[in-house]
mmCIF file of C-alpha atoms and ligand atoms in Angstrom:
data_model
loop_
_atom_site.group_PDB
_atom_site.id
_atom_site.type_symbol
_atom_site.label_atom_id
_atom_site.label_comp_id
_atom_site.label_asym_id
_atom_site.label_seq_id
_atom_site.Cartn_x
_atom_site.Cartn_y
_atom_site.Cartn_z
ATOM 1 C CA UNK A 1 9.284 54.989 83.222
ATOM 2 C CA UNK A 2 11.142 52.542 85.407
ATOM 3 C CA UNK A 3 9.777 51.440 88.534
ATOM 4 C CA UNK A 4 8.917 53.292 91.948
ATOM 5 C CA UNK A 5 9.864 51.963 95.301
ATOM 6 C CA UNK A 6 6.964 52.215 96.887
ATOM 7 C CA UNK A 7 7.082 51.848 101.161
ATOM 8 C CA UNK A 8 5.142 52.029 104.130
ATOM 9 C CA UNK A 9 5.306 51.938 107.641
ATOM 10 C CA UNK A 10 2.042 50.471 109.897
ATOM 11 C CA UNK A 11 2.200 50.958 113.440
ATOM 12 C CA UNK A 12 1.175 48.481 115.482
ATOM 13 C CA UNK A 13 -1.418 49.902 117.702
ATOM 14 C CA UNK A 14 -5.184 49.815 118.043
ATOM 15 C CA UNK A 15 -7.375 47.579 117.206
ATOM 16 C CA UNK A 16 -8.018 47.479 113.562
ATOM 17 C CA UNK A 17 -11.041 47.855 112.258
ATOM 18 C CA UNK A 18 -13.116 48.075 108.884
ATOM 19 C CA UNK A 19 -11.859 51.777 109.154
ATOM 20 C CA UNK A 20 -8.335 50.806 108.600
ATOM 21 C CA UNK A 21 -9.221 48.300 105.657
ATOM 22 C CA UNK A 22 -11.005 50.732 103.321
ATOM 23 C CA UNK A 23 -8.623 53.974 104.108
ATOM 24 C CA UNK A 24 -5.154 51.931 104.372
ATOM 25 C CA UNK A 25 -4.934 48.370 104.214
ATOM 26 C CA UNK A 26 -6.845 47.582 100.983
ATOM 27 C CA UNK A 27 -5.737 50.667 98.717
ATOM 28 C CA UNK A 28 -1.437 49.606 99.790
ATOM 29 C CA UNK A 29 -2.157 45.666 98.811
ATOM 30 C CA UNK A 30 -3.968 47.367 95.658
ATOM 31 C CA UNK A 31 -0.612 49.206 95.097
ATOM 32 C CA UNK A 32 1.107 46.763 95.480
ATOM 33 C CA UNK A 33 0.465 44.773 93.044
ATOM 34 C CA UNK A 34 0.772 47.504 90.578
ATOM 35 C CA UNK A 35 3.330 46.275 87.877
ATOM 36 C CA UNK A 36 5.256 49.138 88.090
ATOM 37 C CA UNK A 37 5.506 49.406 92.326
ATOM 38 C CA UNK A 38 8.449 47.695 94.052
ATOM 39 C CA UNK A 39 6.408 47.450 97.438
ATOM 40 C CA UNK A 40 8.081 47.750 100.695
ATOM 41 C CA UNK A 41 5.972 47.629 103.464
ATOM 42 C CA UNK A 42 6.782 47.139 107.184
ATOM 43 C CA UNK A 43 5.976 47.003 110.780
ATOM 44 C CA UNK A 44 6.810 50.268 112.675
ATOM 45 C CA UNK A 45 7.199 48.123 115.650
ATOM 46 C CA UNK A 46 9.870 50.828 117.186
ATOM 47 C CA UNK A 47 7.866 53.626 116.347
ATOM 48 C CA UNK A 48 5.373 52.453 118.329
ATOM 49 C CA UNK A 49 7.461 52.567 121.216
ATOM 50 C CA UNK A 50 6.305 56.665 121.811
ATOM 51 C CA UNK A 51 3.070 55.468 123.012
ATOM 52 C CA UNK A 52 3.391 51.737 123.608
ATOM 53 C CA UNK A 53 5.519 50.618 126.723
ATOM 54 C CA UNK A 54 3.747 47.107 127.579
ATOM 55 C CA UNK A 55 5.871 44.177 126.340
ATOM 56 C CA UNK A 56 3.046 41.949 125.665
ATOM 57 C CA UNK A 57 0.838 44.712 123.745
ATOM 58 C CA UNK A 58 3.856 45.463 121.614
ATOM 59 C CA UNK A 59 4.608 42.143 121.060
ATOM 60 C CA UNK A 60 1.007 41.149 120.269
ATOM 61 C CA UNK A 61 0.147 43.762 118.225
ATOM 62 C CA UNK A 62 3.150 43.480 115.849
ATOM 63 C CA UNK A 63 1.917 39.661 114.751
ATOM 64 C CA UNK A 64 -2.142 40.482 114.960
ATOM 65 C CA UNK A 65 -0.570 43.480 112.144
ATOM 66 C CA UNK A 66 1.216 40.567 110.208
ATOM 67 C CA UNK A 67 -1.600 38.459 110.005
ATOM 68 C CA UNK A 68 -3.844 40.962 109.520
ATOM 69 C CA UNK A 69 -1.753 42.112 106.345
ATOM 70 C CA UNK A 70 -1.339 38.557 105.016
ATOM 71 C CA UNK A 71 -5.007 37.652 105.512
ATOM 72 C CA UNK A 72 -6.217 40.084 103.102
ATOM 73 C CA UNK A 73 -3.779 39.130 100.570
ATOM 74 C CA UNK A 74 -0.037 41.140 100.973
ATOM 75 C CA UNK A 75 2.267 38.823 99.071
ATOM 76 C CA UNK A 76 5.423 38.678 100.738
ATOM 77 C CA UNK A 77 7.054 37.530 97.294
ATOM 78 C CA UNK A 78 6.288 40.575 95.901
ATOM 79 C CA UNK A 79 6.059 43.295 98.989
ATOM 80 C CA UNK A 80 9.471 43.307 100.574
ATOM 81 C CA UNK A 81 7.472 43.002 104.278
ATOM 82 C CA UNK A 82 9.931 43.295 107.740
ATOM 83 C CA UNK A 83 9.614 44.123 110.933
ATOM 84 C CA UNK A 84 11.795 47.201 111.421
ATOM 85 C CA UNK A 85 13.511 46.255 114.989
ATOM 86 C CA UNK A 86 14.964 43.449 112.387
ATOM 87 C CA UNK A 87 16.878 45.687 110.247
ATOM 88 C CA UNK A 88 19.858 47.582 112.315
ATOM 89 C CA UNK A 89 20.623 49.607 109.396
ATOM 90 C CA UNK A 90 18.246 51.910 109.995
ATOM 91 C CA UNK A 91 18.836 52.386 113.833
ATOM 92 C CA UNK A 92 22.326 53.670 112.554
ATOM 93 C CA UNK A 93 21.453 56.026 110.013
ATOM 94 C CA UNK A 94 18.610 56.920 112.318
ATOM 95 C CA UNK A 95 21.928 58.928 114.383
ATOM 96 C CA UNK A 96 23.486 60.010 111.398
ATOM 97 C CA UNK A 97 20.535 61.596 110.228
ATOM 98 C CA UNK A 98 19.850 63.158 113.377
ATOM 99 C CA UNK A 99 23.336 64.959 113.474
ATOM 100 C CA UNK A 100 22.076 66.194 109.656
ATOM 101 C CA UNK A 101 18.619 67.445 111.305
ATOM 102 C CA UNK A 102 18.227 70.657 113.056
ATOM 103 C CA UNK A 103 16.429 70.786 116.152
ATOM 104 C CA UNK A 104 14.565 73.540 114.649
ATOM 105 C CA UNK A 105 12.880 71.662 111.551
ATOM 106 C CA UNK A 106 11.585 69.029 115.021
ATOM 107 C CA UNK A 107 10.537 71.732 116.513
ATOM 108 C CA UNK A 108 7.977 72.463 114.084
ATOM 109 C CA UNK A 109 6.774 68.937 113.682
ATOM 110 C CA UNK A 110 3.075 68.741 114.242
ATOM 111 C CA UNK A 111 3.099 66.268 117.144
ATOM 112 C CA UNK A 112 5.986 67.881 119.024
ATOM 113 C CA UNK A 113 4.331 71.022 118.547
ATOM 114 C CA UNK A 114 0.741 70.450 119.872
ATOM 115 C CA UNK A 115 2.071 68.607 122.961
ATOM 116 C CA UNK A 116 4.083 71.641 123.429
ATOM 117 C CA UNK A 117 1.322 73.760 123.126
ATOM 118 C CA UNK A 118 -1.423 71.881 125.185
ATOM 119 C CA UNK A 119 1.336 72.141 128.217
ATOM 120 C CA UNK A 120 1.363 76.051 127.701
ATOM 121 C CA UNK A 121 -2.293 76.099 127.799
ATOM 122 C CA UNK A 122 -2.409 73.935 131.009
ATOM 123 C CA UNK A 123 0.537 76.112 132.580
ATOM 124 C CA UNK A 124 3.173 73.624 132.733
ATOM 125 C CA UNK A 125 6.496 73.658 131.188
ATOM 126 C CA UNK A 126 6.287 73.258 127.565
ATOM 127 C CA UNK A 127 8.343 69.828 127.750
ATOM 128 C CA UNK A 128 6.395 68.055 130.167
ATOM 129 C CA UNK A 129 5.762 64.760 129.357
ATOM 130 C CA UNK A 130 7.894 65.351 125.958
ATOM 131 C CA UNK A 131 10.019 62.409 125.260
ATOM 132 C CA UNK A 132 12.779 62.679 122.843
ATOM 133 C CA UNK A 133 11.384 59.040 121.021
ATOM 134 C CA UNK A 134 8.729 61.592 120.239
ATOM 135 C CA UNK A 135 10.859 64.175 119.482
ATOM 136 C CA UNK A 136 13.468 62.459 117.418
ATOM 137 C CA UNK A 137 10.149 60.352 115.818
ATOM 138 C CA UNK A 138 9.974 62.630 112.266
ATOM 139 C CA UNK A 139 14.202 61.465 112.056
ATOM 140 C CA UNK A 140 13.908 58.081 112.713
ATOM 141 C CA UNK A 141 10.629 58.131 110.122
ATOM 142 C CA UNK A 142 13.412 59.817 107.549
ATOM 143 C CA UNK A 143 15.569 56.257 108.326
ATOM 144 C CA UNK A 144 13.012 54.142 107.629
ATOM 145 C CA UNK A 145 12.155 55.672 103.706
ATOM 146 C CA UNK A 146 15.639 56.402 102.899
ATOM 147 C CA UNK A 147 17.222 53.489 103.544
ATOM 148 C CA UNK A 148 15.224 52.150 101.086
ATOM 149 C CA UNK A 149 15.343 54.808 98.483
ATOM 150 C CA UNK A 150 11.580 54.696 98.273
ATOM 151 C CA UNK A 151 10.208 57.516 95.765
ATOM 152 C CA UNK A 152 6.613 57.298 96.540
ATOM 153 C CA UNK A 153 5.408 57.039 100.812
ATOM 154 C CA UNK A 154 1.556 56.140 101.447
ATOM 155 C CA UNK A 155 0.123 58.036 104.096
ATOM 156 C CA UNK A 156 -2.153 59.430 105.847
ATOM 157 C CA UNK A 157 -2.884 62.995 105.932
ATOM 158 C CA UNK A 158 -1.513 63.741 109.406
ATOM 159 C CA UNK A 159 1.927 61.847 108.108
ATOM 160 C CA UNK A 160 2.914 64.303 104.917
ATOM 161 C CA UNK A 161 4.708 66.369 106.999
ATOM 162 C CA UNK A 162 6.874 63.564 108.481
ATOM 163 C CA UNK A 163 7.413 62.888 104.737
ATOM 164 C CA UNK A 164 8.254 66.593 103.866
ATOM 165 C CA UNK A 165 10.886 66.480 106.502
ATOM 166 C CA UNK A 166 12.287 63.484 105.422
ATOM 167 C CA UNK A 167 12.877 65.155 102.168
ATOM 168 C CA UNK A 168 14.404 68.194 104.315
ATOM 169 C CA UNK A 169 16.846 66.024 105.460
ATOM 170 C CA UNK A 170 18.043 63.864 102.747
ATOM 171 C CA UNK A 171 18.659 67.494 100.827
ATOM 172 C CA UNK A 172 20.694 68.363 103.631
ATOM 173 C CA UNK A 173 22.744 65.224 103.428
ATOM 174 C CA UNK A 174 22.773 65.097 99.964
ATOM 175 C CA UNK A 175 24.348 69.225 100.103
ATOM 176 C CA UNK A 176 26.709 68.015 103.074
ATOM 177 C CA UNK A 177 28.146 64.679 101.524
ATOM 178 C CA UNK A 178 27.163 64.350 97.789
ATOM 179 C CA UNK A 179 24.308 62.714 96.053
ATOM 180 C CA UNK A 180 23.140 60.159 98.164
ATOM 181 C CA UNK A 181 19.360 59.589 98.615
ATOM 182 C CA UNK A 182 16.215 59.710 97.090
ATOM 183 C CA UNK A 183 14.297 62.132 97.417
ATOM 184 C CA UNK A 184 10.964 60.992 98.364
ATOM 185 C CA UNK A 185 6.846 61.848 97.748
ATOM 186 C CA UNK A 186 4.072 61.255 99.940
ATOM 187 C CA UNK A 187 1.156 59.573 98.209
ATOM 188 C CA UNK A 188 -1.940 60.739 99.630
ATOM 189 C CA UNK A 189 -4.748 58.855 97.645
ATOM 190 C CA UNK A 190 -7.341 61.577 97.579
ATOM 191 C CA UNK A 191 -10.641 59.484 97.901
ATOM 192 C CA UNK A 192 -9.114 58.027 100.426
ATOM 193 C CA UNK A 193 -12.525 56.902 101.580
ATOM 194 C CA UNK A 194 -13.087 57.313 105.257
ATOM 195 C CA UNK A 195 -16.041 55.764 106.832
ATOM 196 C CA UNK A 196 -18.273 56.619 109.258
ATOM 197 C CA UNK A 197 -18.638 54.643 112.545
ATOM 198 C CA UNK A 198 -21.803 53.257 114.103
ATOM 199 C CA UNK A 199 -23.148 56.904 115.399
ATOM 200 C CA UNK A 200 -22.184 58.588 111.640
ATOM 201 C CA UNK A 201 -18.392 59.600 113.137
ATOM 202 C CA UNK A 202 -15.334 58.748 111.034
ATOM 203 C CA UNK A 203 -14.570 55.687 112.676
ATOM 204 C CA UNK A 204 -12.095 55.769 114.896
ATOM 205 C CA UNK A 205 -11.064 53.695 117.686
ATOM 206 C CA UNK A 206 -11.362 56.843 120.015
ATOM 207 C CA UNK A 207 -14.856 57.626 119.131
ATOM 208 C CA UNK A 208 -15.695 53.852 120.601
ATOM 209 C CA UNK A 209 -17.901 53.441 117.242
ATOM 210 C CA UNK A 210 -15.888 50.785 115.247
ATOM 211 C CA UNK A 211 -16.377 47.798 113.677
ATOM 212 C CA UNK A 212 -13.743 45.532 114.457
ATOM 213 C CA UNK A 213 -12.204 43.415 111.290
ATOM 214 C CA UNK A 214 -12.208 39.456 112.387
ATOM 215 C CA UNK A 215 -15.140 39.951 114.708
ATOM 216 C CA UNK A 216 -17.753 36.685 113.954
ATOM 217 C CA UNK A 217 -20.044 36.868 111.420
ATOM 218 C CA UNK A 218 -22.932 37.163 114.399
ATOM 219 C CA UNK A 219 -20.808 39.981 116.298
ATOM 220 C CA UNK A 220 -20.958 41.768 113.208
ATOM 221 C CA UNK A 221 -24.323 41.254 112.398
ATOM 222 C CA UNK A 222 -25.132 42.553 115.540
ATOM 223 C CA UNK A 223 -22.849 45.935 114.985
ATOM 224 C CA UNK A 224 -24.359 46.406 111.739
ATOM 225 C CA UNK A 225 -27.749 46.529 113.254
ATOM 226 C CA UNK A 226 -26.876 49.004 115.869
ATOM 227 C CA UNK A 227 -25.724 51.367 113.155
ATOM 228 C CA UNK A 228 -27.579 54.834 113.705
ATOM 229 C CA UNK A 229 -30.506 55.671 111.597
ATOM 230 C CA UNK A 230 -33.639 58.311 111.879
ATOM 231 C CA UNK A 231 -36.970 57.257 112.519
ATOM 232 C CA UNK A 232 -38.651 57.408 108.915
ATOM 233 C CA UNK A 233 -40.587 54.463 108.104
ATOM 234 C CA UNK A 234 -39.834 51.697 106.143
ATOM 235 C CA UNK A 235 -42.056 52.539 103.079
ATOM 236 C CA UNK A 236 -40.568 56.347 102.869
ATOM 237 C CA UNK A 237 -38.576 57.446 100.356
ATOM 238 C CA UNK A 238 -34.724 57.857 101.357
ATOM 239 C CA UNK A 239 -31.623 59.847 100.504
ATOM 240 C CA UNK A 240 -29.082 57.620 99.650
ATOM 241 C CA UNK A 241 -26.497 60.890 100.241
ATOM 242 C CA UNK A 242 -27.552 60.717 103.784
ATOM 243 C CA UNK A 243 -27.290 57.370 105.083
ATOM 244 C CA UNK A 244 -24.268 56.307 107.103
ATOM 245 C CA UNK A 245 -25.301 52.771 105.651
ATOM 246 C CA UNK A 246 -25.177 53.310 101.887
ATOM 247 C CA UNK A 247 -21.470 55.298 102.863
ATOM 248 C CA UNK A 248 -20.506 51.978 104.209
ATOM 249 C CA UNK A 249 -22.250 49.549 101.651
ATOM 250 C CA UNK A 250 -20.043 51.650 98.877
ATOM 251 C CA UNK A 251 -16.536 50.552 100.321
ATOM 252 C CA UNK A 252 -17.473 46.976 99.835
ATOM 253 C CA UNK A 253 -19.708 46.168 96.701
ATOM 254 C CA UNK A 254 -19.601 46.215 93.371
ATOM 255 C CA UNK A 255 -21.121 49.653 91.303
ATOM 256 C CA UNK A 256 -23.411 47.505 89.748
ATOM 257 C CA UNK A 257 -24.441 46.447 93.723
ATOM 258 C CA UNK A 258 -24.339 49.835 94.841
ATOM 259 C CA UNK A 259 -26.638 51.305 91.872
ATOM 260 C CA UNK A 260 -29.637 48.954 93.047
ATOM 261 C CA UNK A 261 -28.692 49.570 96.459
ATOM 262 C CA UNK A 262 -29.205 53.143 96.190
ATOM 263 C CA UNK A 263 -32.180 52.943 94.077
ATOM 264 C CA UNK A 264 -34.024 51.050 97.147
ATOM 265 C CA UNK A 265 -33.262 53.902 99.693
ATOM 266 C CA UNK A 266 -34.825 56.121 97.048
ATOM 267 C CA UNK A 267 -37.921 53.914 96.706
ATOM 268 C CA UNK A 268 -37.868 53.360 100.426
ATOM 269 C CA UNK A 269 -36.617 50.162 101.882
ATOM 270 C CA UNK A 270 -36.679 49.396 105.870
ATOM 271 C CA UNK A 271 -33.849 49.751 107.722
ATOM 272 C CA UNK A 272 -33.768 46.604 109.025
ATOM 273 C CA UNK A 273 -33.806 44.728 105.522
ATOM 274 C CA UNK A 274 -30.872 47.267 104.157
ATOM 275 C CA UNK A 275 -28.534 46.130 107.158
ATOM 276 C CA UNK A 276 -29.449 43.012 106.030
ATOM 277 C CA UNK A 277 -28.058 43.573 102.571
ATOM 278 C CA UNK A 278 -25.297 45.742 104.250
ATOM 279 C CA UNK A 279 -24.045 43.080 106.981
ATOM 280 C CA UNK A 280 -23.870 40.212 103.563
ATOM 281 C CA UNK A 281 -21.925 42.448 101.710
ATOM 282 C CA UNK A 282 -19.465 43.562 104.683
ATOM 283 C CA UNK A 283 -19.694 39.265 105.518
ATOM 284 C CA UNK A 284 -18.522 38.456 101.951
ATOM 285 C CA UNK A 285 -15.585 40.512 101.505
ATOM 286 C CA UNK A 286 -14.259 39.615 105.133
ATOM 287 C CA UNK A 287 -15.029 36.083 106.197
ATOM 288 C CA UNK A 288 -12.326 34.762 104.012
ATOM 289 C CA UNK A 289 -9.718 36.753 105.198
ATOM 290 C CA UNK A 290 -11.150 36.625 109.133
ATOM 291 C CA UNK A 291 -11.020 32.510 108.371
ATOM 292 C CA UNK A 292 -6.860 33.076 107.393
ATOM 293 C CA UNK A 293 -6.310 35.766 110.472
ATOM 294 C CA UNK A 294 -7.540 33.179 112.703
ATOM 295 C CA UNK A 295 -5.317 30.774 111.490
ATOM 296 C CA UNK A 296 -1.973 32.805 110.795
ATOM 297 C CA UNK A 297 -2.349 34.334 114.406
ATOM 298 C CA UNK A 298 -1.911 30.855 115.939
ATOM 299 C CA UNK A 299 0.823 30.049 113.614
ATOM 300 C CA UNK A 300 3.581 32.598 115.314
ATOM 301 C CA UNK A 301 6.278 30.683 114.052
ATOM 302 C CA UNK A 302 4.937 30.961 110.824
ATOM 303 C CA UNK A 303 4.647 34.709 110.775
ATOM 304 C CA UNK A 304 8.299 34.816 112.688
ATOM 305 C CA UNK A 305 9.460 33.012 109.499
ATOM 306 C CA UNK A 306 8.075 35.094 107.228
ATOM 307 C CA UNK A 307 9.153 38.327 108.835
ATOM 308 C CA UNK A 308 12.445 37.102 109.231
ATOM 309 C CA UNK A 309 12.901 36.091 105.611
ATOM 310 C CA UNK A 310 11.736 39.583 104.782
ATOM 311 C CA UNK A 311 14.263 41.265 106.904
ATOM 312 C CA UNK A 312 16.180 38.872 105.392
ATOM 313 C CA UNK A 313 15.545 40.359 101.707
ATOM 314 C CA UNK A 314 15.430 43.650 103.401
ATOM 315 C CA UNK A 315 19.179 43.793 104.713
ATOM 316 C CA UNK A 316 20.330 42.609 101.679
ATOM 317 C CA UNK A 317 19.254 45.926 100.171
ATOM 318 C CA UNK A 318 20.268 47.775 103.202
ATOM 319 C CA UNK A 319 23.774 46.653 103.635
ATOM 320 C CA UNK A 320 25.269 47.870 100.644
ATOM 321 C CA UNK A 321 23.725 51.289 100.500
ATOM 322 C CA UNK A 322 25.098 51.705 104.432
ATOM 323 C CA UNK A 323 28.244 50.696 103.364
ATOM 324 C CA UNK A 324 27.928 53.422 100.875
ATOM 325 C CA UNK A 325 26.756 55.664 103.586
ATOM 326 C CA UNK A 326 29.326 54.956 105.754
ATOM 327 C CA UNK A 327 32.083 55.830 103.041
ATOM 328 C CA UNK A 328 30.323 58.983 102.053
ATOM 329 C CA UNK A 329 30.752 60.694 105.580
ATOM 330 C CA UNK A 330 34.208 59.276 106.012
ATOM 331 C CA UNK A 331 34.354 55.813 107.532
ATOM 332 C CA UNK A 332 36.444 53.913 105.630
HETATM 333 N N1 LIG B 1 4.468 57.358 111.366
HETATM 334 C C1 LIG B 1 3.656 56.461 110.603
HETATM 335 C C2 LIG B 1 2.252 56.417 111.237
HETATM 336 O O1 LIG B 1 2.090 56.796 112.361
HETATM 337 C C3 LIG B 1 4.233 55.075 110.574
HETATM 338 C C4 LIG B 1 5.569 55.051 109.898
HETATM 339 C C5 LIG B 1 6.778 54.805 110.487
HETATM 340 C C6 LIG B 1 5.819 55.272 108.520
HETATM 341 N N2 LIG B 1 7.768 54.861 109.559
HETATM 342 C C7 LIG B 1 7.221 55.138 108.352
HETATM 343 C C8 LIG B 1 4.991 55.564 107.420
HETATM 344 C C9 LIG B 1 7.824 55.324 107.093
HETATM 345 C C10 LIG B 1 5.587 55.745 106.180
HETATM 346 C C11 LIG B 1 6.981 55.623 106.025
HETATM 347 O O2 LIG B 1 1.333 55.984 110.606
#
């Protein structure tokens, strides 16, 4: 079978952390260099505009996301990689989407919806504090994949339903004007291994139990060894099905690694000396990428380049097919 336009959108907010490397980052630069996969992956920059109104944060978060993608290995040869403010296209058929979008199918959007409902609960009108960014978020979303055509979306489990309604609306298009766009999948990758934080959490940058991504090697040392563990001493047998540190350990060795890893918690090994083995492991698959980060992130030119030359690649796709757009609902 031919191949799958594969694309992605990364916000720019938070700080990311080894979280966001096993569940997203890693698995996407995996997939993308899939023979099959024509990767398109960009910078939601706009998107984050719903939650994000400091210039500086926005602005600082979009090129820490760049290099952070480029450290661990995203080859912009091969992943068409943008910045979406870059790419006009898709602010246009953001509106002609939205006139092919009932305010009904928003309605129902998950994030809409529980804002709605934690007003109601709190007594206040049910659009307090609702702005239409966040409203109009699931539509703009829909501009972003189908400009592209992209078959197959990678996403997280609280973004299939953005996908779904993307698909909504392209069949409504597609009814109203003729066969236009693809139809497109979300790709939820089912392992999708989610770690647990320093107190046994999924980590998550809300729980305050993360471990940053290009911390130094002694910051991270230090994290490791703050990881939660019982009180069972070091000779004691231990389950290796019940230790935040073996969950970790498994995201970043090899199964041969892991194996004798887990064989030591069962014959007992101290703490201490397995987030020993834990921090070298973590160390070994980040300290080259941390060493590039560090660079690329004081290179802004460099990463302006690059993102523009993606747009670049980007409009060239996008042009044509809005020209086709344009045509289809009568500008011509
Ligand atoms: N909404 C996505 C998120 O919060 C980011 C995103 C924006 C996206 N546009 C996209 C993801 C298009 C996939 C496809 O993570």
């Amino acid at each position: 079978m031919g191949e799958k336009i594969v694309l992605t959108g990364i916000k720019p907010t938070g700080d990311l952390h080894i979280g966001n490397y096993i569940g997203a980052i890693a698995p996407a630069i995996e997939l993308s260099n899939q023979a099959d996969m024509r990767p398109v992956y960009f910078i939601a920059d706009y998107h984050a505009l719903t939650s994000m109104q400091n210039a500086e944060e926005l602005h600082n978060r979009t090129y820490e996301i760049a290099a952070a993608w480029l450290s661990f290995g995203l080859n912009p040869e091969k992943v068409l990689f943008y910045r979406q403010s870059d790419i006009p296209e898709i602010f246009e058929l953001n509106w002609i989407l939205s006139c092919q979008t009932s305010k009904g199918l928003l309605n129902r959007a998950h994030a809409y919806k529980a804002k709605v409902e934690e007003n109601l609960a709190a007594g206040r009108d049910p659009d307090a504090g609702v702005y239409m960014g966040l409203f109009n978020y699931p539509v703009l979303m829909a501009a972003d994949i189908l400009l592209f055509q992209a078959n197959l979306v990678p996403v997280g489990k609280d973004q299939i339903q953005h996908v779904e309604i993307a698909r909504d609306i392209a069949e409504t298009f597609n009814r109203t004007y003729g066969e236009t766009f693809t139809l497109p999948e979300a790709l939820i990758s089912e392992d999708s291994a989610v770690i647990p934080g320093l107190d046994g959490r999924k980590m998550s940058k809300s729980y305050g139990n993360v471990i940053p991504l290009f911390v130094d090697e002694k910051k991270l040392r230090k994290l490791i060894f703050k990881i939660k563990t019982d009180s069972k001493p070091p000779e004691e047998p231990k389950d290796p099905n019940d230790s935040i540190l073996v969950d970790i350990y498994r995201a970043f060795a090899t199964p041969e690694e892991i194996a004798d890893y887990e064989q030591k918690f069962r014959e007992g090994i101290g703490y201490g000396d397995a987030k020993q083995l834990l921090f070298e492991a973590v160390n070994r698959k980040l300290e080259e990428p941390r060493r590039r980060y560090h660079e690329l992130i004081h290179d802004k030119e460099r990463l302006n380049q690059l993102l523009e030359n993606g747009a670049e690649r980007a409009r060239e796709v996008a042009r044509p097919f809005m020209n086709d757009i344009r045509r289809k609902i009568g500008k011509y």
